[in-house]
Amino acid sequence: MKEFDTIGAIATPIGVGGIAIIRISGTEAEAIASAVAFPKNGKSLENLESHKLTLSEIRRASDGSVLDEALVAVMRGPNSYTGENVVEINCHGGFFAAESVLEELFRCGMRQAEAGEFTRRAFVNGKMDLIGAEAVVDLIHSNSSLGQSNAAKALSGKLSAQVDEIRNKAVAFAANISAVADFPDEIEPLSDEELEEKISEISNDIEVMLSGFSKGKLMRDGIMTVIAGRPNVGKSSLLNALSRTERAIVTDIPGTTRDTIEEYVNLSGVALRLVDTAGIRESDNSVEKIGIDRAKKNIEDADLCLFVLDSSKELSDEDMEIFGYMQNKNIIVILNKTDKGAILSTEELGKKLHIDEQSIVLTATPENGEISGIDNLEEKIMRMFLSGGISSDDVFISNDRQKNALIKAKAVADGMLGSLRSGMPADMLYVDLEEVIAALGEVTGQTVQDEIIDRVFERFCVGK
């Protein structure tokens, strides 16, 4: 365990609440907490049983005046979150109560923790690897059940176990090559076929992990979904129908929505980040023009575009221009207002837009009653992004850092195959294997640079 100074922070959100938790970690955690926390059972803090909450008075160290009554837990290292001695004070929440206790602890020698410093200490002290640390922040920020589940499984070590299994294969392979070189008379070298088989196995295992990245990223970040179209085609009604709320104002007046409106929807465990945009058209109104520019920018950033058309009107040049902004995007066309006397048919629309009719959803927005066709739309979205489904045992890489390290490892492994087929001696593969091992170590943090570690923990909040 690496020794650090003693840090502390409020680990719960600032604001009015029943409980606020102040976390202290470091070699002096108990001594500093003892200056302000006095168990009501008469014992000193140092004599409390580890990992057990004890009702205590919180007093000022200077004059003994009572600040609060709290539940205090001592968690002695290495059996704690950080691996160090940890004290947690569960005091009353509020804008002033917890801060007053925190300030008193600062006066007694505790330092304000930096963002993510508790988890960083856990990583440095071997309580978790870098995948686990990233899973912590993903778990905190998860906004869907699948995202939460994937992060929890990564935190439990399932994802790291997959990486370690591949890395162990590479280590054993390298050890064999080294042993053959050192003891040629005692150890039989592998044949070219066996060498190729081992390299291919490592490359294929990495490819399997990489193939899950799109699902992992989807589970973590959700689907950035932009609802776009001309004014008054029913975009806001669609947002309200998908979110089951009255989030957006709906009127018959074109241009009602002049800014982007966002709402998260949980769709079969996946977060759908819905963005209702301003109707795109030519406008002299400066405010509306800003909204239109934002709509175009959101289309650029979208994972999915829901292109809404009014089926009671012919396809216009403006419609075709908006559709042009969506090229190279996942698109589902919403043929809305089919109850108003449809002029556009799915067959005609498919030909004009050069799209499969399966990408078109018919909806209706009656004056009274729920918008129809939503179930069909949701089903199409899930088929588009989660083809093949997700098993309860599946765990996926979910960020670019993990992905890039795996790509690096696979590129080296594939290069080894080319070298072997071109006649390179087996012992020359050792250097490349070391690169594969190092790249796989980057995924879990075993061989990662400090700069990359800094970037990982930049995402954390203070207190975690």
Tab-separated table of N, CA and C in Angstrom, residues 17 25 74 91 103 161 166 191 194 207 221 224 245 248 270 280 290 296 335 344 366-368 372 395 406 409 441:
chain	number	residue	atom	x	y	z
A	17	GLY	N	-30.904	17.593	2.567
A	17	GLY	CA	-31.171	16.166	2.540
A	17	GLY	C	-31.081	15.591	3.932
A	25	SER	N	-9.823	9.632	4.362
A	25	SER	CA	-8.947	8.501	4.045
A	25	SER	C	-7.492	8.903	4.202
A	74	VAL	N	-15.613	3.444	11.250
A	74	VAL	CA	-14.183	3.325	10.970
A	74	VAL	C	-13.989	2.079	10.119
A	91	CYS	N	-23.511	12.547	8.833
A	91	CYS	CA	-24.138	13.630	9.577
A	91	CYS	C	-25.408	14.077	8.858
A	103	GLU	N	-15.354	21.693	7.614
A	103	GLU	CA	-14.396	22.762	7.940
A	103	GLU	C	-13.653	22.462	9.230
A	161	ALA	N	-11.306	-9.857	-16.213
A	161	ALA	CA	-10.989	-11.286	-16.327
A	161	ALA	C	-10.834	-11.692	-17.788
A	166	ILE	N	-6.733	-13.253	-22.043
A	166	ILE	CA	-5.991	-13.086	-23.307
A	166	ILE	C	-4.530	-12.768	-23.009
A	191	SER	N	5.655	-25.854	-33.940
A	191	SER	CA	5.678	-25.816	-35.405
A	191	SER	C	5.075	-24.503	-35.889
A	194	GLU	N	1.424	-24.452	-35.283
A	194	GLU	CA	1.062	-24.205	-33.887
A	194	GLU	C	1.264	-22.736	-33.513
A	207	GLU	N	-10.556	-9.549	-31.049
A	207	GLU	CA	-11.607	-9.120	-31.977
A	207	GLU	C	-12.986	-9.302	-31.366
A	221	ASP	N	-23.712	5.298	-22.972
A	221	ASP	CA	-24.056	6.667	-23.374
A	221	ASP	C	-25.490	6.817	-23.851
A	224	MET	N	-28.138	8.902	-28.964
A	224	MET	CA	-28.406	10.316	-29.235
A	224	MET	C	-29.386	10.386	-30.409
A	245	THR	N	-44.676	12.194	-21.550
A	245	THR	CA	-44.804	13.437	-20.782
A	245	THR	C	-45.368	14.514	-21.690
A	248	ALA	N	-42.867	19.010	-24.288
A	248	ALA	CA	-42.795	20.070	-25.301
A	248	ALA	C	-44.164	20.688	-25.523
A	270	VAL	N	-32.226	0.622	-22.480
A	270	VAL	CA	-31.271	1.526	-23.127
A	270	VAL	C	-31.785	2.958	-23.034
A	280	ILE	N	-36.865	23.103	-39.288
A	280	ILE	CA	-35.864	23.663	-40.203
A	280	ILE	C	-36.561	24.255	-41.422
A	290	ILE	N	-31.247	30.835	-34.862
A	290	ILE	CA	-30.307	30.196	-33.934
A	290	ILE	C	-30.768	28.770	-33.639
A	296	LYS	N	-29.395	21.708	-36.935
A	296	LYS	CA	-28.457	21.135	-37.912
A	296	LYS	C	-27.237	20.533	-37.216
A	335	LEU	N	-43.803	9.010	-40.870
A	335	LEU	CA	-44.835	9.560	-41.744
A	335	LEU	C	-46.044	9.855	-40.855
A	344	LEU	N	-49.024	11.177	-49.077
A	344	LEU	CA	-47.796	10.413	-49.261
A	344	LEU	C	-48.010	8.969	-48.823
A	366	PRO	N	-54.109	12.255	-33.418
A	366	PRO	CA	-55.496	12.722	-33.298
A	366	PRO	C	-55.625	13.831	-32.272
A	367	GLU	N	-56.685	14.595	-32.419
A	367	GLU	CA	-56.906	15.718	-31.492
A	367	GLU	C	-57.042	15.224	-30.064
A	368	ASN	N	-57.744	14.119	-29.890
A	368	ASN	CA	-57.913	13.530	-28.565
A	368	ASN	C	-57.405	12.081	-28.627
A	372	SER	N	-50.482	7.258	-32.326
A	372	SER	CA	-50.371	5.840	-32.678
A	372	SER	C	-49.030	5.551	-33.351
A	395	VAL	N	-20.697	-8.736	-20.909
A	395	VAL	CA	-20.105	-7.494	-20.418
A	395	VAL	C	-19.218	-6.971	-21.536
A	406	LEU	N	-6.970	-2.107	-27.124
A	406	LEU	CA	-7.225	-3.409	-27.735
A	406	LEU	C	-6.903	-3.399	-29.234
A	409	ALA	N	-3.221	-3.802	-29.555
A	409	ALA	CA	-2.801	-5.183	-29.315
A	409	ALA	C	-3.118	-6.070	-30.519
A	441	GLY	N	-2.116	-4.795	-21.098
A	441	GLY	CA	-1.928	-4.244	-19.758
A	441	GLY	C	-2.445	-2.822	-19.649
